[in-house]
Tab-separated table of C-alpha atoms and ligand atoms in Angstrom:
chain	number	residue	atom	x	y	z
I	1	UNK	CA	-0.122	-0.057	0.022
I	2	UNK	CA	1.252	3.367	-0.744
I	3	UNK	CA	0.531	6.523	1.402
I	4	UNK	CA	0.164	9.686	-1.046
I	5	UNK	CA	-0.055	13.224	-0.474
I	6	UNK	CA	-1.630	15.338	-3.344
I	7	UNK	CA	-0.956	18.981	-3.672
I	8	UNK	CA	-3.332	21.254	-5.108
I	9	UNK	CA	-6.650	22.709	-4.600
I	10	UNK	CA	-8.453	22.602	-8.265
I	11	UNK	CA	-10.730	20.466	-10.102
I	12	UNK	CA	-7.572	19.075	-11.654
I	13	UNK	CA	-6.471	17.920	-8.290
I	14	UNK	CA	-10.060	16.796	-7.493
I	15	UNK	CA	-9.826	14.410	-10.637
I	16	UNK	CA	-6.492	13.097	-9.697
I	17	UNK	CA	-7.676	12.742	-6.156
I	18	UNK	CA	-10.964	10.612	-7.400
I	19	UNK	CA	-8.594	8.570	-9.452
I	20	UNK	CA	-5.784	8.076	-7.105
I	21	UNK	CA	-8.829	6.881	-4.454
I	22	UNK	CA	-9.858	4.197	-6.649
I	23	UNK	CA	-6.150	2.361	-7.012
I	24	UNK	CA	-5.962	-0.896	-5.670
I	25	UNK	CA	-2.801	0.148	-4.073
I	26	UNK	CA	-3.776	3.424	-2.589
I	27	UNK	CA	-3.164	3.452	1.234
I	28	UNK	CA	-3.765	6.614	3.043
I	29	UNK	CA	-4.648	9.595	0.612
I	30	UNK	CA	-3.876	13.315	1.732
I	31	UNK	CA	-4.347	16.514	0.245
I	32	UNK	CA	-3.196	19.820	0.823
I	33	UNK	CA	-4.797	22.660	0.378
I	34	UNK	CA	-7.623	20.761	-1.045
I	35	UNK	CA	-11.286	21.653	-1.443
I	36	UNK	CA	-14.584	20.505	-0.393
I	37	UNK	CA	-14.904	17.843	-3.549
I	38	UNK	CA	-11.139	16.685	-2.745
I	39	UNK	CA	-12.137	16.308	1.177
I	40	UNK	CA	-14.395	13.205	-0.237
I	41	UNK	CA	-11.740	11.468	-1.439
I	42	UNK	CA	-8.586	12.420	0.881
I	43	UNK	CA	-7.804	13.440	4.153
I	44	UNK	CA	-7.355	17.657	4.233
I	45	UNK	CA	-3.783	18.062	5.666
I	46	UNK	CA	-3.262	21.626	7.382
I	47	UNK	CA	-0.182	22.249	5.562
I	48	UNK	CA	1.265	25.500	4.017
I	49	UNK	CA	2.235	24.234	0.568
I	50	UNK	CA	4.667	27.027	-0.106
I	51	UNK	CA	6.763	26.026	2.999
I	52	UNK	CA	8.696	23.004	1.640
I	53	UNK	CA	10.161	22.064	5.022
I	54	UNK	CA	6.685	21.921	6.467
I	55	UNK	CA	5.934	19.511	3.397
I	56	UNK	CA	8.714	17.279	4.224
I	57	UNK	CA	7.951	17.097	8.031
I	58	UNK	CA	4.319	16.206	7.127
I	59	UNK	CA	5.358	13.585	4.880
I	60	UNK	CA	7.800	12.158	7.675
I	61	UNK	CA	5.162	12.308	10.246
I	62	UNK	CA	2.206	10.830	8.313
I	63	UNK	CA	4.530	7.915	6.532
I	64	UNK	CA	3.707	9.328	3.126
I	65	UNK	CA	5.610	7.374	0.370
I	66	UNK	CA	4.859	9.613	-2.647
I	67	UNK	CA	3.822	13.038	-3.279
I	68	UNK	CA	1.881	14.296	-6.369
I	69	UNK	CA	2.031	17.911	-7.323
I	70	UNK	CA	-0.743	19.357	-9.199
I	71	UNK	CA	-0.123	23.105	-10.138
I	72	UNK	CA	2.741	24.654	-11.622
I	73	UNK	CA	3.787	27.344	-8.914
I	74	UNK	CA	5.057	24.627	-6.211
I	75	UNK	CA	6.869	22.957	-9.192
I	76	UNK	CA	8.671	26.330	-10.362
I	77	UNK	CA	9.467	26.988	-6.696
I	78	UNK	CA	11.388	23.623	-6.383
I	79	UNK	CA	8.938	21.629	-4.147
I	80	UNK	CA	9.787	18.585	-5.780
I	81	UNK	CA	13.455	19.230	-5.229
I	82	UNK	CA	13.105	19.642	-1.500
I	83	UNK	CA	11.334	16.478	-1.425
I	84	UNK	CA	13.803	14.499	-3.407
I	85	UNK	CA	16.414	15.887	-1.218
I	86	UNK	CA	14.715	14.621	1.837
I	87	UNK	CA	14.530	11.290	0.180
I	88	UNK	CA	10.600	11.529	-0.734
I	89	UNK	CA	9.693	10.161	-3.915
I	90	UNK	CA	7.708	12.930	-6.041
I	91	UNK	CA	5.757	13.218	-9.072
I	92	UNK	CA	6.675	16.305	-11.188
I	93	UNK	CA	9.653	18.263	-12.699
I	94	UNK	CA	12.578	19.778	-10.882
I	95	UNK	CA	12.532	23.541	-10.522
I	96	UNK	CA	15.220	23.645	-13.413
I	97	UNK	CA	12.997	21.690	-15.494
I	98	UNK	CA	9.852	23.511	-14.842
I	99	UNK	CA	11.460	26.338	-16.552
I	100	UNK	CA	10.010	24.790	-19.817
I	101	UNK	CA	6.681	26.590	-18.553
I	102	UNK	CA	8.251	29.095	-16.004
I	103	UNK	CA	10.282	30.840	-18.954
I	104	UNK	CA	9.326	31.049	-22.692
I	105	UNK	CA	12.748	32.087	-23.339
I	106	UNK	CA	14.213	29.301	-22.136
I	107	UNK	CA	11.964	26.975	-24.240
I	108	UNK	CA	12.662	28.942	-27.198
I	109	UNK	CA	16.291	28.569	-26.837
I	110	UNK	CA	15.826	24.816	-26.362
I	111	UNK	CA	13.740	24.744	-29.514
I	112	UNK	CA	16.633	26.605	-31.378
I	113	UNK	CA	19.339	23.903	-29.968
I	114	UNK	CA	17.275	20.849	-31.172
I	115	UNK	CA	15.519	22.268	-34.293
I	116	UNK	CA	11.835	21.867	-32.697
I	117	UNK	CA	9.494	23.340	-34.813
I	118	UNK	CA	8.131	26.307	-33.306
I	119	UNK	CA	7.040	29.958	-34.256
I	120	UNK	CA	9.960	31.997	-35.344
I	121	UNK	CA	10.956	34.569	-32.382
I	122	UNK	CA	12.992	37.329	-30.665
I	123	UNK	CA	13.437	38.185	-27.171
I	124	UNK	CA	13.904	41.757	-25.589
I	125	UNK	CA	14.541	43.543	-22.717
I	126	UNK	CA	14.559	46.904	-24.150
I	127	UNK	CA	11.375	48.728	-25.349
I	128	UNK	CA	13.254	50.738	-28.329
I	129	UNK	CA	14.735	47.468	-29.787
I	130	UNK	CA	11.528	45.590	-29.427
I	131	UNK	CA	9.456	48.476	-31.096
I	132	UNK	CA	11.811	48.423	-33.963
I	133	UNK	CA	11.373	44.674	-34.407
I	134	UNK	CA	7.870	44.708	-34.399
I	135	UNK	CA	7.720	47.745	-36.822
I	136	UNK	CA	9.932	45.814	-39.410
I	137	UNK	CA	7.809	42.364	-38.940
I	138	UNK	CA	4.414	44.057	-39.059
I	139	UNK	CA	1.125	42.374	-38.138
I	140	UNK	CA	-0.327	39.872	-37.097
I	141	UNK	CA	2.245	39.404	-34.575
I	142	UNK	CA	2.453	37.805	-31.003
I	143	UNK	CA	3.713	39.287	-28.088
I	144	UNK	CA	4.353	37.303	-24.939
I	145	UNK	CA	5.318	38.401	-21.389
I	146	UNK	CA	8.510	36.276	-20.346
I	147	UNK	CA	7.564	34.538	-17.012
I	148	UNK	CA	4.669	32.511	-15.380
I	149	UNK	CA	1.363	34.374	-16.709
I	150	UNK	CA	-1.142	31.667	-16.620
I	151	UNK	CA	-1.981	32.030	-20.133
I	152	UNK	CA	-2.882	35.650	-19.568
I	153	UNK	CA	0.430	37.200	-20.890
I	154	UNK	CA	-0.272	36.473	-24.690
I	155	UNK	CA	-1.384	39.175	-27.093
I	156	UNK	CA	-2.101	37.817	-30.640
I	157	UNK	CA	-2.021	41.362	-32.218
I	158	UNK	CA	-3.911	42.050	-35.265
I	159	UNK	CA	-2.319	45.461	-35.653
I	160	UNK	CA	1.168	47.218	-35.232
I	161	UNK	CA	-0.303	49.290	-32.757
I	162	UNK	CA	-1.905	46.628	-30.582
I	163	UNK	CA	1.396	44.998	-30.566
I	164	UNK	CA	3.284	48.266	-29.577
I	165	UNK	CA	0.753	48.567	-26.538
I	166	UNK	CA	1.447	44.998	-25.222
I	167	UNK	CA	4.993	45.614	-25.636
I	168	UNK	CA	5.136	48.353	-23.286
I	169	UNK	CA	2.654	46.579	-20.748
I	170	UNK	CA	4.935	43.516	-20.773
I	171	UNK	CA	8.155	45.966	-20.230
I	172	UNK	CA	6.692	47.987	-17.694
I	173	UNK	CA	8.315	46.375	-14.698
I	174	UNK	CA	12.068	46.686	-14.664
I	175	UNK	CA	14.003	43.657	-15.527
I	176	UNK	CA	11.231	42.150	-17.292
I	177	UNK	CA	11.503	40.656	-20.776
I	178	UNK	CA	9.260	39.968	-23.882
I	179	UNK	CA	9.208	37.412	-26.650
I	180	UNK	CA	7.851	38.536	-29.828
I	181	UNK	CA	6.683	35.570	-32.155
I	182	UNK	CA	5.706	35.218	-35.575
I	183	UNK	CA	1.670	34.480	-35.669
I	184	UNK	CA	1.151	30.853	-36.611
I	185	UNK	CA	-2.184	29.683	-38.162
I	186	UNK	CA	-4.001	26.274	-37.646
I	187	UNK	CA	-6.189	24.709	-35.248
I	188	UNK	CA	-5.177	23.944	-31.718
I	189	UNK	CA	-4.683	20.714	-29.763
I	190	UNK	CA	-3.169	19.588	-26.548
I	191	UNK	CA	-0.875	16.599	-26.392
I	192	UNK	CA	-0.177	15.383	-22.699
I	193	UNK	CA	2.991	13.182	-22.340
I	194	UNK	CA	4.613	11.513	-19.312
I	195	UNK	CA	8.094	11.538	-19.300
I	196	UNK	CA	10.827	9.766	-16.715
I	197	UNK	CA	13.776	11.888	-17.535
I	198	UNK	CA	14.631	9.435	-20.451
I	199	UNK	CA	11.378	8.031	-21.930
I	200	UNK	CA	8.290	10.019	-22.832
I	201	UNK	CA	5.055	8.312	-23.697
I	202	UNK	CA	1.804	10.153	-25.165
I	203	UNK	CA	-0.798	10.285	-22.132
I	204	UNK	CA	-4.111	11.359	-24.395
I	205	UNK	CA	-5.025	14.565	-26.517
I	206	UNK	CA	-7.552	17.257	-25.554
I	207	UNK	CA	-8.832	20.358	-26.698
I	208	UNK	CA	-9.983	23.310	-24.598
I	209	UNK	CA	-11.990	26.505	-24.567
I	210	UNK	CA	-9.915	29.380	-23.311
I	211	UNK	CA	-12.329	32.235	-24.191
I	212	UNK	CA	-14.704	33.336	-21.420
I	213	UNK	CA	-17.893	33.254	-23.669
I	214	UNK	CA	-19.719	31.338	-26.295
I	215	UNK	CA	-18.302	31.178	-29.889
I	216	UNK	CA	-14.831	31.514	-28.578
I	217	UNK	CA	-15.300	35.180	-27.869
I	218	UNK	CA	-14.327	37.320	-24.825
I	219	UNK	CA	-11.286	37.434	-22.631
I	220	UNK	CA	-9.090	34.616	-21.901
I	221	UNK	CA	-9.640	32.487	-18.860
I	222	UNK	CA	-7.907	29.416	-17.419
I	223	UNK	CA	-10.157	27.242	-19.589
I	224	UNK	CA	-14.049	27.050	-19.817
I	225	UNK	CA	-14.420	23.640	-20.573
I	226	UNK	CA	-12.442	20.871	-22.434
I	227	UNK	CA	-13.134	17.545	-24.488
I	228	UNK	CA	-10.785	14.465	-25.130
I	229	UNK	CA	-9.844	12.950	-27.233
I	230	UNK	CA	-9.019	15.859	-29.924
I	231	UNK	CA	-10.700	14.952	-33.129
I	232	UNK	CA	-7.754	16.642	-34.796
I	233	UNK	CA	-4.779	14.407	-33.585
I	234	UNK	CA	-4.791	10.773	-34.948
I	235	UNK	CA	-2.133	8.204	-33.923
I	236	UNK	CA	-0.004	9.292	-36.621
I	237	UNK	CA	-0.061	12.842	-35.729
I	238	UNK	CA	0.480	12.154	-32.300
I	239	UNK	CA	3.519	10.207	-33.253
I	240	UNK	CA	4.791	12.795	-35.345
I	241	UNK	CA	4.822	15.334	-32.415
I	242	UNK	CA	6.340	12.980	-30.155
I	243	UNK	CA	9.083	12.303	-32.701
I	244	UNK	CA	9.621	16.051	-33.745
I	245	UNK	CA	8.840	18.083	-30.676
I	246	UNK	CA	8.424	15.987	-27.400
I	247	UNK	CA	11.106	13.351	-27.594
I	248	UNK	CA	13.907	16.192	-28.888
I	249	UNK	CA	12.874	18.305	-25.810
I	250	UNK	CA	13.543	15.461	-23.360
I	251	UNK	CA	16.862	14.787	-25.046
I	252	UNK	CA	17.676	18.523	-24.726
I	253	UNK	CA	16.787	18.569	-21.251
I	254	UNK	CA	18.730	15.515	-20.194
I	255	UNK	CA	21.759	17.001	-22.127
I	256	UNK	CA	21.668	20.160	-20.037
I	257	UNK	CA	21.794	18.423	-16.835
I	258	UNK	CA	18.072	19.019	-15.859
I	259	UNK	CA	16.207	15.777	-16.990
I	260	UNK	CA	12.493	16.499	-17.221
I	261	UNK	CA	10.066	13.997	-15.221
I	262	UNK	CA	6.620	14.477	-14.974
I	263	UNK	CA	3.838	15.669	-17.386
I	264	UNK	CA	4.785	17.436	-20.093
I	265	UNK	CA	1.732	19.310	-22.055
I	266	UNK	CA	2.342	20.472	-25.215
I	267	UNK	CA	0.190	23.271	-26.502
I	268	UNK	CA	0.402	22.499	-30.368
I	269	UNK	CA	-0.587	24.308	-33.542
I	270	UNK	CA	-1.552	22.242	-36.401
I	271	UNK	CA	-0.160	24.029	-39.207
I	272	UNK	CA	-0.023	23.146	-42.956
I	273	UNK	CA	3.432	22.306	-42.349
I	274	UNK	CA	2.783	19.988	-39.436
I	275	UNK	CA	2.502	20.444	-35.574
I	276	UNK	CA	4.432	23.371	-34.006
I	277	UNK	CA	5.104	24.136	-30.597
I	278	UNK	CA	3.052	27.092	-29.192
I	279	UNK	CA	3.954	26.493	-25.170
I	280	UNK	CA	4.868	23.757	-22.847
I	281	UNK	CA	3.212	23.333	-19.417
I	282	UNK	CA	4.796	21.250	-16.961
I	283	UNK	CA	1.912	19.842	-15.302
I	284	UNK	CA	-1.862	18.516	-16.350
I	285	UNK	CA	-4.047	21.118	-17.894
I	286	UNK	CA	-7.212	22.256	-16.015
I	287	UNK	CA	-9.866	21.090	-17.068
I	288	UNK	CA	-8.060	18.939	-19.460
I	289	UNK	CA	-6.985	16.626	-16.568
I	290	UNK	CA	-10.590	16.037	-15.667
I	291	UNK	CA	-11.378	14.508	-19.144
I	292	UNK	CA	-8.143	12.491	-19.198
I	293	UNK	CA	-8.987	11.125	-15.653
I	294	UNK	CA	-12.581	10.380	-16.796
I	295	UNK	CA	-11.081	8.126	-19.715
I	296	UNK	CA	-8.072	6.445	-18.357
I	297	UNK	CA	-9.082	2.952	-17.665
I	298	UNK	CA	-6.038	1.627	-16.028
I	299	UNK	CA	-4.912	2.713	-12.311
I	300	UNK	CA	-3.251	5.738	-12.209
I	301	UNK	CA	-0.878	5.310	-9.361
I	302	UNK	CA	1.562	2.888	-10.830
I	303	UNK	CA	1.724	5.019	-13.999
I	304	UNK	CA	2.557	8.131	-11.892
I	305	UNK	CA	5.100	6.082	-9.990
I	306	UNK	CA	6.661	4.785	-12.917
I	307	UNK	CA	7.042	8.489	-14.311
I	308	UNK	CA	8.937	9.288	-11.027
I	309	UNK	CA	11.341	6.625	-11.028
I	310	UNK	CA	12.246	6.088	-14.356
I	311	UNK	CA	10.171	3.083	-15.289
I	312	UNK	CA	8.085	4.288	-18.180
I	313	UNK	CA	9.428	2.318	-20.891
I	314	UNK	CA	7.272	-0.394	-19.659
I	315	UNK	CA	4.146	1.471	-19.232
I	316	UNK	CA	1.414	1.675	-22.121
I	317	UNK	CA	-1.784	3.119	-20.544
I	318	UNK	CA	-5.185	1.983	-21.487
I	319	UNK	CA	-8.361	4.515	-22.326
I	320	UNK	CA	-11.924	3.953	-22.630
I	321	UNK	CA	-13.182	4.026	-26.175
I	322	UNK	CA	-15.452	6.795	-25.080
I	323	UNK	CA	-14.942	10.530	-24.954
I	324	UNK	CA	-15.110	12.963	-22.123
I	325	UNK	CA	-16.377	16.528	-21.781
I	326	UNK	CA	-15.912	19.030	-18.934
I	327	UNK	CA	-18.003	22.024	-18.853
I	328	UNK	CA	-16.512	24.737	-16.367
I	329	UNK	CA	-19.099	26.463	-14.085
I	330	UNK	CA	-17.967	29.852	-13.149
I	331	UNK	CA	-18.800	32.693	-10.595
I	332	UNK	CA	-20.574	35.842	-12.009
I	333	UNK	CA	-18.012	38.124	-13.659
I	334	UNK	CA	-15.243	35.606	-14.198
I	335	UNK	CA	-12.668	36.039	-15.333
I	336	UNK	CA	-12.717	39.733	-14.249
I	337	UNK	CA	-13.543	40.470	-10.396
I	338	UNK	CA	-16.212	38.192	-9.470
I	339	UNK	CA	-18.873	37.695	-6.877
I	340	UNK	CA	-18.011	35.343	-4.010
I	341	UNK	CA	-20.095	33.302	-1.772
I	342	UNK	CA	-23.126	32.564	-3.820
I	343	UNK	CA	-24.733	29.489	-2.951
I	344	UNK	CA	-24.827	26.090	-4.552
I	345	UNK	CA	-28.185	24.428	-3.403
I	346	UNK	CA	-27.821	20.980	-5.332
I	347	UNK	CA	-25.467	18.977	-7.391
I	348	UNK	CA	-26.754	16.502	-10.080
I	349	UNK	CA	-26.628	13.063	-9.011
I	350	UNK	CA	-23.409	11.208	-10.047
I	351	UNK	CA	-23.119	7.962	-11.984
I	352	UNK	CA	-20.577	5.980	-13.745
I	353	UNK	CA	-20.719	8.422	-16.522
I	354	UNK	CA	-21.072	11.729	-14.760
I	355	UNK	CA	-18.976	13.413	-12.396
I	356	UNK	CA	-18.933	17.006	-10.732
I	357	UNK	CA	-15.282	17.875	-9.985
I	358	UNK	CA	-15.047	20.917	-7.464
I	359	UNK	CA	-12.754	23.876	-8.100
I	360	UNK	CA	-13.269	27.093	-6.230
I	361	UNK	CA	-16.127	25.771	-3.787
I	362	UNK	CA	-16.096	26.392	0.138
I	363	UNK	CA	-18.291	24.229	2.992
I	364	UNK	CA	-19.455	26.670	5.319
I	365	UNK	CA	-21.399	23.988	7.687
I	366	UNK	CA	-23.278	22.247	5.360
I	367	UNK	CA	-23.787	24.993	2.562
I	368	UNK	CA	-21.636	25.046	-0.276
I	369	UNK	CA	-20.682	28.099	-1.577
I	370	UNK	CA	-18.842	29.361	-4.764
I	371	UNK	CA	-15.799	31.183	-3.723
I	372	UNK	CA	-13.374	30.993	-6.761
I	373	UNK	CA	-13.441	31.969	-10.372
I	374	UNK	CA	-13.750	28.794	-11.797
I	375	UNK	CA	-16.271	26.599	-9.554
I	376	UNK	CA	-17.534	23.422	-10.753
I	377	UNK	CA	-16.391	20.994	-13.547
I	378	UNK	CA	-19.214	18.949	-14.774
I	379	UNK	CA	-17.737	16.204	-16.560
I	380	UNK	CA	-19.348	13.196	-18.547
I	381	UNK	CA	-18.364	10.299	-20.667
I	382	UNK	CA	-20.312	9.527	-23.886
I	383	UNK	CA	-19.590	7.325	-27.044
I	384	UNK	CA	-18.566	10.247	-28.818
I	385	UNK	CA	-17.727	13.688	-28.075
I	386	UNK	CA	-21.125	14.773	-28.744
I	387	UNK	CA	-23.096	12.534	-26.653
I	388	UNK	CA	-20.561	13.387	-23.679
I	389	UNK	CA	-21.256	17.139	-24.314
I	390	UNK	CA	-24.815	16.526	-24.139
I	391	UNK	CA	-24.515	14.317	-20.972
I	392	UNK	CA	-22.351	16.831	-19.314
I	393	UNK	CA	-24.988	19.621	-20.262
I	394	UNK	CA	-27.875	17.561	-18.766
I	395	UNK	CA	-25.967	17.522	-15.528
I	396	UNK	CA	-25.181	21.193	-15.664
I	397	UNK	CA	-29.023	21.676	-15.964
I	398	UNK	CA	-29.548	19.879	-12.803
I	399	UNK	CA	-27.133	22.193	-10.941
I	400	UNK	CA	-28.963	24.530	-8.530
I	401	UNK	CA	-26.807	27.674	-8.538
I	402	UNK	CA	-28.810	30.443	-10.247
I	403	UNK	CA	-25.793	32.965	-10.098
I	404	UNK	CA	-23.793	30.708	-12.244
I	405	UNK	CA	-22.186	31.175	-15.746
I	406	UNK	CA	-20.959	28.716	-18.096
I	407	UNK	CA	-20.600	28.371	-21.679
I	408	UNK	CA	-23.212	26.508	-23.630
I	409	UNK	CA	-21.054	25.370	-26.438
I	410	UNK	CA	-18.222	23.467	-25.218
I	411	UNK	CA	-16.920	20.916	-27.839
I	412	UNK	CA	-18.681	22.556	-30.638
I	413	UNK	CA	-15.580	22.339	-32.808
I	414	UNK	CA	-15.902	18.458	-32.406
I	415	UNK	CA	-19.578	18.040	-32.936
K	1	LIG	P1	0.014	30.582	-24.434
K	1	LIG	O1	0.029	31.142	-23.255
K	1	LIG	O2	1.536	30.550	-25.042
K	1	LIG	O3	-0.608	29.042	-24.706
K	1	LIG	O4	-0.811	31.579	-25.620
K	1	LIG	C1	-2.202	31.429	-25.452
K	1	LIG	C2	-2.774	31.499	-26.758
K	1	LIG	O5	-2.240	32.533	-27.714
K	1	LIG	C3	-2.690	30.255	-27.563
K	1	LIG	O6	-3.575	29.291	-27.172
K	1	LIG	C4	-2.911	30.530	-28.744
K	1	LIG	O7	-4.339	30.550	-29.236
K	1	LIG	C5	-2.408	31.810	-29.086
K	1	LIG	N1	-0.829	31.842	-29.316
K	1	LIG	C6	0.199	31.889	-28.730
K	1	LIG	N2	1.557	31.946	-29.796
K	1	LIG	C7	0.834	32.320	-30.804
K	1	LIG	C8	1.525	32.000	-31.995
K	1	LIG	N3	2.950	32.036	-32.157
K	1	LIG	N4	0.945	32.082	-33.400
K	1	LIG	C9	-0.670	32.143	-33.088
K	1	LIG	N5	-1.171	32.465	-31.886
K	1	LIG	C10	-0.345	32.120	-30.730
K	2	LIG	N1	-6.395	24.537	-19.427
K	2	LIG	C1	-5.253	25.551	-19.794
K	2	LIG	C2	-4.263	25.218	-18.833
K	2	LIG	O1	-4.462	24.293	-17.853
K	2	LIG	O2	-3.136	25.903	-18.838
């Protein structure tokens, strides 16, 4: 039996907790900080996850064998390094390897070294030089803040003026830098890979909806919904992306002395010339993780442990034939300032095919309230993406939360 501590508090971590709890080899399952949904699967640990020494001490006191880190922040801050140094096995990359998400400039430099297909780019920390470059290149052009920006630091500028304004924003803080990229064209899909430092295996495809409103309009969000598998990536295309993008990345990271272990989430643009890398994340997507966990047939725990211990060469995960869809229900106003504390009076009954993962919920006594931006992840499986979406929306209709906002067209691209 393996005692596990899961780090995180979102829908992604609720899905991981739900799947971990169903592992035949799970012992005690702890979570920090957790949320009311996670609390149904795991023992919540009163723990400051930013305090690595406290996490190590908790693991020692509670005989935790394995730590699974969900979000990027503790990874970039080096939590896995601290755990490994203390002799505690952990799932997720080191801080040095997490730079694949934390620094776009780092990733772009690696793409250069390993000839990985991606948008042409230039990096600046000087506004005048950046302006001159943008004026020379013309629009459309893409401006990205360098550093962790949670998907909000990207401007796809249709005009030079818009690009210049974005440059000023990105370079306002002293010491900041900006990446200016060629604008790629094509549909987008996400490829999830597990990497053990040497071996990378594909771990499912998905598409998400980043914009707040129907028709993929409105401001960018952390993701308003997702579905898996992506209808855009067949096995041959997955294999091509593994060969041209993911495996060279893993090789480059190993050669640099910073081998990558954990989830590598490749955001791809499927251009007429083939798949090109838009960005890497070094953790599961949220809500993409929810659809992957709904579809994963196998026990997740040995897969995560093999990733951490270098044993992926022997792993080939099995997936249900069905598709999965997650619809995110959010607080009114999200992604701007949103109202907190509206009451969720009822959730739909759960079944083998419908599951509601919690993100920003709080339980006060026995009243469930919405305290975060993204609050519920209503997830369903079905024989195809359309049927899974229908089932998810049937469940959304049964949520008694009058103030909720959600998109009504999740998975429209796949219908
Ligand atoms: P990122 O945070 O890097 O994933 O960027 C957010 C979104 O901006 C992506 O999902 C794309 O839709 C878009 N984007 C980023 N880079 C490019 C690019 N080079 N060309 C076109 N669109 C891009
Ligand atoms: N859903 C996008 C992300 O997790 O980055």
